[in-house]
Coordinates of C-alpha atoms and ligand atoms in Angstrom, one line a residue:
X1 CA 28.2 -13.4 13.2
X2 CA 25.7 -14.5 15.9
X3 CA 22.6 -14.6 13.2
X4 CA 25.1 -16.0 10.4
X5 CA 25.9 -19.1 12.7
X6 CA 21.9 -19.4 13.2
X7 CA 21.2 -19.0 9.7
X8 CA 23.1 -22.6 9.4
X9 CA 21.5 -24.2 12.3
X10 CA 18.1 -23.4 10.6
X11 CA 19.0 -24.7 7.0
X12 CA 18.1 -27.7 7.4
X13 CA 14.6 -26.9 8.8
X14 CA 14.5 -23.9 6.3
X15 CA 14.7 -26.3 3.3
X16 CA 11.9 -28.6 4.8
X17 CA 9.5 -25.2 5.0
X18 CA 10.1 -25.0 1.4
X19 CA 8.1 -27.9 0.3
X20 CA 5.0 -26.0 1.4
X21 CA 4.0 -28.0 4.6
X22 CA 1.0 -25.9 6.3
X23 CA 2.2 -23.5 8.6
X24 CA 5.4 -23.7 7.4
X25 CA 8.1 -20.8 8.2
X26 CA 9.1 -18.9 5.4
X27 CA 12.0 -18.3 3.7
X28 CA 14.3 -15.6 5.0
X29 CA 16.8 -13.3 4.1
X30 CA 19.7 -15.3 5.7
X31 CA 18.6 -17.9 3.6
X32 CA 20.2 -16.0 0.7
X33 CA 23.9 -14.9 0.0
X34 CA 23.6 -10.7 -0.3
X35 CA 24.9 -11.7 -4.6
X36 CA 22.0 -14.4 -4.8
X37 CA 19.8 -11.6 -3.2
X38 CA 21.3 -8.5 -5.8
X39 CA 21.2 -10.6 -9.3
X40 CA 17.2 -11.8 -8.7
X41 CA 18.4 -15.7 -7.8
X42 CA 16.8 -15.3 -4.5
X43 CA 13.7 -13.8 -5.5
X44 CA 12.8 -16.4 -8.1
X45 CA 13.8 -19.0 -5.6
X46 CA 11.2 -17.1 -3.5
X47 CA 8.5 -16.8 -6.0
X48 CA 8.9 -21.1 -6.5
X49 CA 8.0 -21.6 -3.2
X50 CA 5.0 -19.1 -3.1
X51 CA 4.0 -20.8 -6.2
X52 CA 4.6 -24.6 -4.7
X53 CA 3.2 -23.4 -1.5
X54 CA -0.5 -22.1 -3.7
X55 CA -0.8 -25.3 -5.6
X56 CA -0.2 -27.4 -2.5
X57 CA -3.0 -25.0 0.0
X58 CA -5.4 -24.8 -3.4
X59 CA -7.4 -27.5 -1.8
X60 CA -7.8 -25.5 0.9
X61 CA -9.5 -22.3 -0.5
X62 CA -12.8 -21.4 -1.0
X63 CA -12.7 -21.6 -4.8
X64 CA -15.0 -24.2 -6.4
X65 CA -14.0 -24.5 -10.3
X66 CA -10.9 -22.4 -10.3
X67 CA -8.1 -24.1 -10.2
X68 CA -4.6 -23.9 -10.3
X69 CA -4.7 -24.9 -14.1
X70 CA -7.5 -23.6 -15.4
X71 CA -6.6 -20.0 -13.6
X72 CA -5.8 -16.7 -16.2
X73 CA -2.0 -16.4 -16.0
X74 CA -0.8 -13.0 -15.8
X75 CA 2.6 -13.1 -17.1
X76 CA 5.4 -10.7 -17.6
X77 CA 5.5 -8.1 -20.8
X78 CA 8.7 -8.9 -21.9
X79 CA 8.1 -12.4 -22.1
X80 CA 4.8 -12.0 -24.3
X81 CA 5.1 -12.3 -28.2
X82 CA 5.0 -9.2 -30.1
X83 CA 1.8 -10.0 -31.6
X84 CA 0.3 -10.2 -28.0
X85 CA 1.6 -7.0 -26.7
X86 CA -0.1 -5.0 -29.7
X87 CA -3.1 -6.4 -29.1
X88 CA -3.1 -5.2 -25.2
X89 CA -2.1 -2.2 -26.2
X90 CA -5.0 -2.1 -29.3
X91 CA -7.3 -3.0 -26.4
X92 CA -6.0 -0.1 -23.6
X93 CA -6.2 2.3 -26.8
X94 CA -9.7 1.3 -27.5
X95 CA -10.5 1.6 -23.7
X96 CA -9.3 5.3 -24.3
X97 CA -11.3 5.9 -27.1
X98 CA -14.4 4.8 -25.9
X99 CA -17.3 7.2 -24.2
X100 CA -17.9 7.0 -20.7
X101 CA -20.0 4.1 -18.9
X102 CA -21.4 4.5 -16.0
X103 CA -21.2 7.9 -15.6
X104 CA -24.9 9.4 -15.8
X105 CA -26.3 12.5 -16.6
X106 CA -26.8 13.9 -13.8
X107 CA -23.4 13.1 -12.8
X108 CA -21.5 14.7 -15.3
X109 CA -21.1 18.3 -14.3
X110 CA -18.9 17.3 -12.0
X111 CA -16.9 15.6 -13.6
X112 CA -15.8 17.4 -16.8
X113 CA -12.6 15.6 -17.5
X114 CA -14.0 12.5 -17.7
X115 CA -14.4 12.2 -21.5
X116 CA -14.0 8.2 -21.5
X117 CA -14.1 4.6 -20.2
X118 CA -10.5 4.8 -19.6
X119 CA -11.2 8.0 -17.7
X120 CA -13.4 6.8 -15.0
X121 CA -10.7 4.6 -14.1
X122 CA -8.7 7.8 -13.5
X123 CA -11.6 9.8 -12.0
X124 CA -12.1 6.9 -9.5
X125 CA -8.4 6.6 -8.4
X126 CA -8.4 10.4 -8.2
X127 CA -11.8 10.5 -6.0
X128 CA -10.8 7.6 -3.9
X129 CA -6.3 8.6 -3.2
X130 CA -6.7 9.3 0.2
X131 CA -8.7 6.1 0.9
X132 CA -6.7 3.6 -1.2
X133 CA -3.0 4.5 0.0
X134 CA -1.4 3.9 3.6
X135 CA -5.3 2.4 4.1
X136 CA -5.8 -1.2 5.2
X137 CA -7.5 -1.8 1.6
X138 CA -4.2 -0.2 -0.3
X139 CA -3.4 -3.9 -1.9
X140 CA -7.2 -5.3 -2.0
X141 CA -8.3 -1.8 -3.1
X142 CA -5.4 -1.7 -6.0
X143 CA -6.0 -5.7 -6.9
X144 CA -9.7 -5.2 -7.8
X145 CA -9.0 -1.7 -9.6
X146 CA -7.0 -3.7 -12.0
X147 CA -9.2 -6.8 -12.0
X148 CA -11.6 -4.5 -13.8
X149 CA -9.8 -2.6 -16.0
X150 CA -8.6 -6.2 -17.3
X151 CA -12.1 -7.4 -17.7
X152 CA -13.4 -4.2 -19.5
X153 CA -10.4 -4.8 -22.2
X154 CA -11.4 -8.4 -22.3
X155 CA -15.3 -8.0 -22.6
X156 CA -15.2 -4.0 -24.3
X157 CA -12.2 -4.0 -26.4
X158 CA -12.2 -8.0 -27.7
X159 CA -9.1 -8.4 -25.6
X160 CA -8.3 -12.2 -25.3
X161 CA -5.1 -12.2 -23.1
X162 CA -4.8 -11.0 -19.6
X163 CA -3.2 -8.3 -17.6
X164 CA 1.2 -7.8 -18.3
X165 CA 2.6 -7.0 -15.7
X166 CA 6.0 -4.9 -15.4
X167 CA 9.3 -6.5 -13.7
X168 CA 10.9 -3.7 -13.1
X169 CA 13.4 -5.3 -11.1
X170 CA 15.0 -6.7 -14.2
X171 CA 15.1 -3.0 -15.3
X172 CA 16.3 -1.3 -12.0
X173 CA 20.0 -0.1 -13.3
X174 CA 18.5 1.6 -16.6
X175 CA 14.9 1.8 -16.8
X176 CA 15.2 4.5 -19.8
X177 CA 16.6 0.9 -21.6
X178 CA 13.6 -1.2 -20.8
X179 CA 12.0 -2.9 -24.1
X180 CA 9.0 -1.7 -22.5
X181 CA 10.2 2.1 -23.4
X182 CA 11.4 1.0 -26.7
X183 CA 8.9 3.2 -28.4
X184 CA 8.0 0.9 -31.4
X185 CA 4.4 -0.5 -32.0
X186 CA 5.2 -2.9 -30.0
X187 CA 6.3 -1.8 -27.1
X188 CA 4.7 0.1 -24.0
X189 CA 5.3 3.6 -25.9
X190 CA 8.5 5.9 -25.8
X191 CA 10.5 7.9 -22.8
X192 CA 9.0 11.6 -22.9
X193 CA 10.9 13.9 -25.1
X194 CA 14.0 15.1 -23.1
X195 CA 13.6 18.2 -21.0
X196 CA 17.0 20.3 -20.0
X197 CA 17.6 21.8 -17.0
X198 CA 14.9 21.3 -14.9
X199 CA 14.9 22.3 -11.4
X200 CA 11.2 21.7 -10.4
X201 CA 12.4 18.3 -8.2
X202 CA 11.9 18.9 -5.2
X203 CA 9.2 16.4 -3.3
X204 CA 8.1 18.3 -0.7
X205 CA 5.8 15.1 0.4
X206 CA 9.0 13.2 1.3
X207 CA 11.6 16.1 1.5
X208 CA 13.6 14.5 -0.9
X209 CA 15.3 16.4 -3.9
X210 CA 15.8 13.8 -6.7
X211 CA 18.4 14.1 -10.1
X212 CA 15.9 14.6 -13.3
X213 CA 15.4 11.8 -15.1
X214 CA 16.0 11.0 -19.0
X215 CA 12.7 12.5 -20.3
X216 CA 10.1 14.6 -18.8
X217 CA 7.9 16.0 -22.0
X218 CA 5.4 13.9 -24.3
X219 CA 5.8 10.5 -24.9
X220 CA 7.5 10.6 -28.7
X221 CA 6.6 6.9 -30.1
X222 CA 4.8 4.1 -30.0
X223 CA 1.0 3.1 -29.1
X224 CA -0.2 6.0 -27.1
X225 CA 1.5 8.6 -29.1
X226 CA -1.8 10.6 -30.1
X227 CA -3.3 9.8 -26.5
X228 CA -4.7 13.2 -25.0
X229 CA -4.8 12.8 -21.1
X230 CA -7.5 14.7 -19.8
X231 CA -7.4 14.0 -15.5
X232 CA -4.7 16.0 -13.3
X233 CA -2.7 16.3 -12.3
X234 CA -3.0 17.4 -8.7
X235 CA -0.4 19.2 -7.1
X236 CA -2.5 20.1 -4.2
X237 CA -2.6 17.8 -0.8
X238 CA -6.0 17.4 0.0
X239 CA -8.1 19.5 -2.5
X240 CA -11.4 20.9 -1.2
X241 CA -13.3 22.0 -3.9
X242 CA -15.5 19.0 -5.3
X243 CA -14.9 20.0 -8.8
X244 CA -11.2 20.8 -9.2
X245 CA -9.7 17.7 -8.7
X246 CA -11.8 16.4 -12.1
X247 CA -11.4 19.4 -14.2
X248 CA -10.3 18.9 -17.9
X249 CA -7.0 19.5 -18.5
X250 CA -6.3 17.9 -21.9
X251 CA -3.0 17.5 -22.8
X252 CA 0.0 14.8 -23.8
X253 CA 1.4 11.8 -21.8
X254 CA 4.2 12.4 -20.0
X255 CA 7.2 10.5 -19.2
X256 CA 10.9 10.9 -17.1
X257 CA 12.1 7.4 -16.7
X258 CA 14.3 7.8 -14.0
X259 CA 17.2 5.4 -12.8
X260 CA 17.6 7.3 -9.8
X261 CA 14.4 6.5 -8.3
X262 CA 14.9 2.4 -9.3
X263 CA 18.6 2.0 -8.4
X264 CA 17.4 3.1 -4.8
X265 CA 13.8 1.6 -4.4
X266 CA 13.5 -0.9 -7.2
X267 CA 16.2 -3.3 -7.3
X268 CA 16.2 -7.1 -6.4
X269 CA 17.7 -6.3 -3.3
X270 CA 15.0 -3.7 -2.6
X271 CA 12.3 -6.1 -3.5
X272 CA 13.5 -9.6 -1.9
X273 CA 14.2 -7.6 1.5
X274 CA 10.5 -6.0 1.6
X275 CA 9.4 -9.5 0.9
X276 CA 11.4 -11.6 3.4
X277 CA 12.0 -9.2 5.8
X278 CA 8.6 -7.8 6.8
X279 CA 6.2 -10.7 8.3
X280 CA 3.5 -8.5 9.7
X281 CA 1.2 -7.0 6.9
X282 CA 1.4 -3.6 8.7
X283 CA 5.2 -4.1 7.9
X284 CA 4.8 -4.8 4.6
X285 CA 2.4 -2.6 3.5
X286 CA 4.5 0.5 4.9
X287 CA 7.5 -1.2 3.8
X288 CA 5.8 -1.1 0.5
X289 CA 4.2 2.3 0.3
X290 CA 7.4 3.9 2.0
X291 CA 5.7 5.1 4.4
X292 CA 7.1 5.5 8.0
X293 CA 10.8 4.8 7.4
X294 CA 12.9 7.8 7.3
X295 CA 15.6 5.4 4.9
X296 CA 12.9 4.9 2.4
X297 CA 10.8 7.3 1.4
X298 CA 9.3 5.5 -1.7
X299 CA 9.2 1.6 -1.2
X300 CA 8.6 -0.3 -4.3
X301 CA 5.2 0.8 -4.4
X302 CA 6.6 4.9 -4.9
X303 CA 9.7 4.1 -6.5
X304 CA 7.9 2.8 -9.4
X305 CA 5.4 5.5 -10.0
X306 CA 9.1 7.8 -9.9
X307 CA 10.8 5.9 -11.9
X308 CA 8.1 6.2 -14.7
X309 CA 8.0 9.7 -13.9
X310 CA 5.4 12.2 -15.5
X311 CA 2.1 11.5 -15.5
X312 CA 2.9 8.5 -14.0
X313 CA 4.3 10.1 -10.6
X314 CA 0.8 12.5 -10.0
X315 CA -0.3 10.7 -6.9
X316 CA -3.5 11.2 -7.8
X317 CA -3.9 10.5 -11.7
X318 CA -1.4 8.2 -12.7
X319 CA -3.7 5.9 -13.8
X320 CA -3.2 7.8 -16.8
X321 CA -0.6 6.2 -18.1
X322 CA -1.2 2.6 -18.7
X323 CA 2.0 1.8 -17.3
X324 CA -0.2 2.3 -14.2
X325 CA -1.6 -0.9 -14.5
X326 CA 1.8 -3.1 -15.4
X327 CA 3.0 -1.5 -12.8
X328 CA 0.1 -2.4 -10.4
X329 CA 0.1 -6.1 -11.9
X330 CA 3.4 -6.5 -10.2
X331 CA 2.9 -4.9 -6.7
X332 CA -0.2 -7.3 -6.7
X333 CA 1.9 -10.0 -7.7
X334 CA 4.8 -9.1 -5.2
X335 CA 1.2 -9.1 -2.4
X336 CA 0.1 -12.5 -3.8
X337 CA 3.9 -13.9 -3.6
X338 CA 3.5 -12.3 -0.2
X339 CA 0.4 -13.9 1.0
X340 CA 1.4 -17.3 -0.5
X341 CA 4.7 -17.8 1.5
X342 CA 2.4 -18.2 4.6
X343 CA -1.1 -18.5 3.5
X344 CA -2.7 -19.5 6.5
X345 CA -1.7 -16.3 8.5
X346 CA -1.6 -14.0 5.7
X347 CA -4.3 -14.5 3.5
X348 CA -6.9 -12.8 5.7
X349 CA -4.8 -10.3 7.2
X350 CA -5.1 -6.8 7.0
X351 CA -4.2 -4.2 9.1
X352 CA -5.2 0.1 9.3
X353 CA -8.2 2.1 8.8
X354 CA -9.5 3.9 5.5
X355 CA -8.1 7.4 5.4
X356 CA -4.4 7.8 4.8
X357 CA -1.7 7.8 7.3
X358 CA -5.4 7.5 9.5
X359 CA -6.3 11.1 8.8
X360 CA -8.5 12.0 9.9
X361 CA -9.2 9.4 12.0
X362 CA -11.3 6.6 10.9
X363 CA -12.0 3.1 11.9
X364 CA -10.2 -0.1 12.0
X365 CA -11.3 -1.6 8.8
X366 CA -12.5 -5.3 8.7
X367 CA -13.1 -7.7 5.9
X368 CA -17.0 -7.5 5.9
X369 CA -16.3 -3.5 5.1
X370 CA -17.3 -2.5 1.3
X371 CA -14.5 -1.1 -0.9
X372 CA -16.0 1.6 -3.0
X373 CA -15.2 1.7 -6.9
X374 CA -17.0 4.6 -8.2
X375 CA -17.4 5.4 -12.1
X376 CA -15.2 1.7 -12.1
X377 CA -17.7 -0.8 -11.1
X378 CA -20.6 -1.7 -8.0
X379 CA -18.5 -1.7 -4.7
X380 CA -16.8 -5.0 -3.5
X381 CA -16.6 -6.6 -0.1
X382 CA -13.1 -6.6 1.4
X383 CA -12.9 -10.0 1.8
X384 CA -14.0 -10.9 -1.1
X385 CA -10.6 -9.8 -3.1
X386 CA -7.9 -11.3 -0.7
X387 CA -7.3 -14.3 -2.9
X388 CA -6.6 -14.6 -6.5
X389 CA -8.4 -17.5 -6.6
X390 CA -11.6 -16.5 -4.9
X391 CA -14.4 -14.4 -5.3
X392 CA -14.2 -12.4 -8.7
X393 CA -10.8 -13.8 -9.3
X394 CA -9.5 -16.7 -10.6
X395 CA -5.8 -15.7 -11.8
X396 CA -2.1 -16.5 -11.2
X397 CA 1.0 -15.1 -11.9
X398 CA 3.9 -16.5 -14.0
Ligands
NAG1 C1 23.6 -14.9 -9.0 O1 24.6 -14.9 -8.0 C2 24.9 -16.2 -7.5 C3 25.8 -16.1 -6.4 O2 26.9 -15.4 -6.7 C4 25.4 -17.1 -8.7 O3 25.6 -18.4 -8.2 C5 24.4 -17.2 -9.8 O4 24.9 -17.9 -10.9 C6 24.0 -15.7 -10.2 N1 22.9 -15.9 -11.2 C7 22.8 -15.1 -12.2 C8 21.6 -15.3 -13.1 O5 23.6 -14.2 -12.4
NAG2 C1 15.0 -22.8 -3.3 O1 16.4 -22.9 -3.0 C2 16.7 -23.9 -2.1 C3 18.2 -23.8 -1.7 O2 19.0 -23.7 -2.9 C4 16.4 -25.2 -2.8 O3 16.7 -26.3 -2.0 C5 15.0 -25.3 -3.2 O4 14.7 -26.4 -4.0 C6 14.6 -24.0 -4.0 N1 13.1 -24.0 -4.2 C7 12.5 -24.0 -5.3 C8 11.1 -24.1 -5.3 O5 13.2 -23.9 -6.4
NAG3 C1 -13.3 -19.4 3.4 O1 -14.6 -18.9 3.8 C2 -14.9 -19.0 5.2 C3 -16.3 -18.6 5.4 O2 -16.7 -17.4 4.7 C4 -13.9 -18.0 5.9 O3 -14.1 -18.1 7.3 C5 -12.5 -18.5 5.6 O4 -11.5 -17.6 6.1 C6 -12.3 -18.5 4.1 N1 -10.9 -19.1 3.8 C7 -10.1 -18.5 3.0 C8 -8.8 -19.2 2.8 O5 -10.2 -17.4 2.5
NAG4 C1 -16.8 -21.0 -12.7 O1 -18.2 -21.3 -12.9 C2 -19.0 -20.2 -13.2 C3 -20.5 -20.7 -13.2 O2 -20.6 -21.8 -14.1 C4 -18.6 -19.5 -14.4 O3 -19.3 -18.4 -14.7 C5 -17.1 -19.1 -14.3 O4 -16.6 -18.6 -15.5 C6 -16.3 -20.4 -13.9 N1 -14.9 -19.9 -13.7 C7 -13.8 -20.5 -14.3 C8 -12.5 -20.0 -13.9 O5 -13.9 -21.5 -15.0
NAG5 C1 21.1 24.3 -19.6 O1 22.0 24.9 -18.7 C2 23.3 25.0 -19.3 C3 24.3 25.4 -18.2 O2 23.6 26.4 -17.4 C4 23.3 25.8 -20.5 O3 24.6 25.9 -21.1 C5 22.4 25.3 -21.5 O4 22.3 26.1 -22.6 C6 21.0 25.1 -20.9 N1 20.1 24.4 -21.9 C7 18.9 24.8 -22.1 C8 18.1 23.9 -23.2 O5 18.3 25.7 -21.6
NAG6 C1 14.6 18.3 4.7 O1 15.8 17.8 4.3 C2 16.9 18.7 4.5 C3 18.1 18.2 3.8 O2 18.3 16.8 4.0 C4 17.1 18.9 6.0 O3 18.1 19.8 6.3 C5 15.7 19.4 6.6 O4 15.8 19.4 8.0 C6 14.6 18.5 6.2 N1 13.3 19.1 6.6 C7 12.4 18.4 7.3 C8 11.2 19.2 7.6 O5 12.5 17.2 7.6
NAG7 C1 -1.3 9.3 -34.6 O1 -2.0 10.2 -35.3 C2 -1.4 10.4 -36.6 C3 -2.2 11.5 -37.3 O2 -3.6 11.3 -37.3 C4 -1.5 9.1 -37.4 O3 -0.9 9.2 -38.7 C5 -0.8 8.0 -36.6 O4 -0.9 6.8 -37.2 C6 -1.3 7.9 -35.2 N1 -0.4 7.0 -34.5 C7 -0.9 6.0 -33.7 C8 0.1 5.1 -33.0 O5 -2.1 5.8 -33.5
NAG8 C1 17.9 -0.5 -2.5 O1 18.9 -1.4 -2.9 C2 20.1 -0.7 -3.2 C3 21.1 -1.7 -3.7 O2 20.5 -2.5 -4.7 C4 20.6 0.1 -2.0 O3 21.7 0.9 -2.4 C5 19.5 1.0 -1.5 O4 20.0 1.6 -0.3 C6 18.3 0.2 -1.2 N1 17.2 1.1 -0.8 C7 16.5 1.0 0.3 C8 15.4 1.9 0.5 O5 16.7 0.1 1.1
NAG9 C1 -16.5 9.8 -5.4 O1 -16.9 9.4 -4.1 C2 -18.3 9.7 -3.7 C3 -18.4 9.4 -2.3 O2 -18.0 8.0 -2.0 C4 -19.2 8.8 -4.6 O3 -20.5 9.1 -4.4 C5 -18.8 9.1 -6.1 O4 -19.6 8.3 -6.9 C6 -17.3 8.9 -6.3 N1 -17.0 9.3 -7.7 C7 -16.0 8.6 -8.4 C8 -15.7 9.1 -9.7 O5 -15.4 7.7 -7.9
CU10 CU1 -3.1 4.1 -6.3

């Protein structure tokens, strides 16, 4: 009652933050009826203001000839013509078909399973998983990994769009429904082949037993129907020796789309409450990652990998299924809405060290630190890939 009655005292104020003044408060949760909050109103109220709130700081950021018009716009598969989505997914195919880059030589014997491009992305997220996740770089580290697999599908594979990303929001009740999953040629690929009675769903990570899903063998249609994975997966916690975690294991792409896993970590009510409610990025990135809340186990960030399920859910090589990077696209987006809704504390901020959970141990990271990218591309400096509209980048979402 007490916060309800405050909620209307700050209204008026509350509406005057939205026009993007600097320093501005942002929106909150009270802001929102718990209806406007469940059917996605609230969010896309949300996302206007971040968006208002970039265009009006843009003057303020250290971009020179990026601006908020001429900036790639990143927009939302579903929304993309047909034509458009085969030729992202011709692009991720020929990404997958082509022979490794950067790997040398000399490098190669340890990494056996790296038989692509497409698979140094994986090798790298493999190599890097317990310095990329419940890190201080987790969104900065995640933002630039798909930054580059954009480029090399833009200036390998004659891509001429930009990176979909994946609402999944709008797909929380039924994701095994989503026209991403139709399966056709122009869609994201099929649901994995259904798989009875499966009892191997138990997370032992989180202590969480979960329903199956509606899959759980090969994906059965659509673009990456004759894609042989070749990373992973990697059951083990903390693998020691140096070669197993990049053995090759060739075999199909999985999928268990799982409702389970969205209708508790994925819905608008999930994602407008991890954005309004956390105002500390050591909040919000736990809130996020599901890490250190014994109500949610996943966040966004975990739920989604579950909900794709298969190879998709391997903490370590789910890169493999480009979903991965949809996916990705959006918790980037949900950080940049983040960032946006109070630019001038939150651009910068960061907050953790660089091994997960900080073990072992390691030091407070800081924005002059360099993110390493392995078979992916030369390292980056942390603070050079805080803002979408600064150093490599120059993108919004739509
Ligand atoms: C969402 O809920 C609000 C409040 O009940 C309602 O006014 C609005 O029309 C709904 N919007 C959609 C798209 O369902
Ligand atoms: C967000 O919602 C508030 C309250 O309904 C409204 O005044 C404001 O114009 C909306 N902001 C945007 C950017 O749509
Ligand atoms: C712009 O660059 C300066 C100097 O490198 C830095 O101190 C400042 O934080 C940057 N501003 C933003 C918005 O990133
Ligand atoms: C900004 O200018 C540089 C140098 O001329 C160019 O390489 C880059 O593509 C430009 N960026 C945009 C977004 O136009
Ligand atoms: C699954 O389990 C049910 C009940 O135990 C059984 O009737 C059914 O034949 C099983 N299906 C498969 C494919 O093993
Ligand atoms: C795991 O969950 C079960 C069932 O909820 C509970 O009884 C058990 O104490 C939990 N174990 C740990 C280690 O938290
Ligand atoms: C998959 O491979 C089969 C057999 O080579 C081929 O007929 C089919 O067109 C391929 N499908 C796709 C989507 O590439
Ligand atoms: C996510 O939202 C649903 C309702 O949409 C709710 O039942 C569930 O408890 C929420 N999950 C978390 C982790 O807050
Ligand atoms: C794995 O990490 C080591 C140490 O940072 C680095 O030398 C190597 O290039 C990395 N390999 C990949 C595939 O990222
Ligand atoms: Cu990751």
């Amino acid at each position: 009652m007490y916060s309800f009655i405050v909620a209307i005292l700050l209204a008026p104020i509350m509406v005057k933050a939205q026009v993007g003044v600097s320093g501005a408060q942002a929106p909150q949760s009270a802001d929102y009826s718990p209806a406007e909050i469940a059917n996605g109103t609230a969010f896309s109220n949300v996302s206007l203001i971040a968006n208002e709130n970039m265009q009006y700081n843009l003057v303020h950021r250290n971009s020179t000839n990026c601006t908020y018009y001429n900036a790639h716009r990143r927009r939302e598969w579903r929304t993309l013509p047909p034509a458009a989505r085969k030729c992202f997914t011709d692009a991720v195919t020929c990404l997958i078909s082509m022979a490794p880059m950067r790997m040398t030589a000399d490098e190669a014997p340890y990494y056996p399973g790296v038989r692509s491009r497409y698979d140094e992305y994986v090798a790298t997220h493999i190599n890097y998983t317990f310095n990329i996740h419940d890190t201080a770089n987790f969104f900065a580290w995640h933002r630039a990994f798909i930054h580059f697999w954009e480029q090399d599908l833009r200036t390998l594979c004659g891509y001429d769009g930009f990176l979909p990303y994946w609402d999944w929001s709008l797909d929380a009740a039924a994701p095994q429904n989503s026209p991403l999953f139709v399966g056709d040629a122009y869609s994201m690929g099929s649901n994995g082949v259904f798989v009875a009675n499966r009892s191997d769903t138990w997370l032992a990570a989180q202590n969480v037993t979960y329903p199956p899903g509606t899959g759980g063998g090969c994906v059965r249609s659509g673009p990456f129907v004759n894609y042989t994975v070749n990373l992973g997966p990697l059951d083990l916690p903390h693998a020691v020796n140096v070669q197993s975690p990049f053995r090759y294991n060739p075999r199909c792409l999985t999928r268990d789309l799982n409702p389970w896993f969205s209708q508790n970590y994925n819905t608008f009510t999930n994602l407008t409450h991890t954005m309004l409610d956390n105002i500390y990025i050591s909040d919000f990135q736990a809130t996020v990652q599901g890490y250190g809340s014994e109500s949610n186990r996943f966040g966004i960030h975990g739920g989604g990998h579950w909900m794709g399920g298969g190879s998709m859910s391997d903490f370590h090589s789910s890169p493999s299924d480009p979903v991965f990077f949809l996916h990705h696209g959006q918790i980037d987006r949900i950080w940049t809405i983040w960032q946006n809704l109070d630019i001038y504390r939150r651009q910068n901020a960061i907050y953790g060290t660089s091994t997960l959970g900080n073990e072992p141990p390691s030091a407070e990271m800081t924005l002059d630190d360099m993110l390493p990218f392995g078979l992916v591309a030369d390292d980056v400096r942390f603070g050079d890939v805080m803002d979408t509209f600064g150093g490599p980048f120059c993108y919004r979402y739509v």
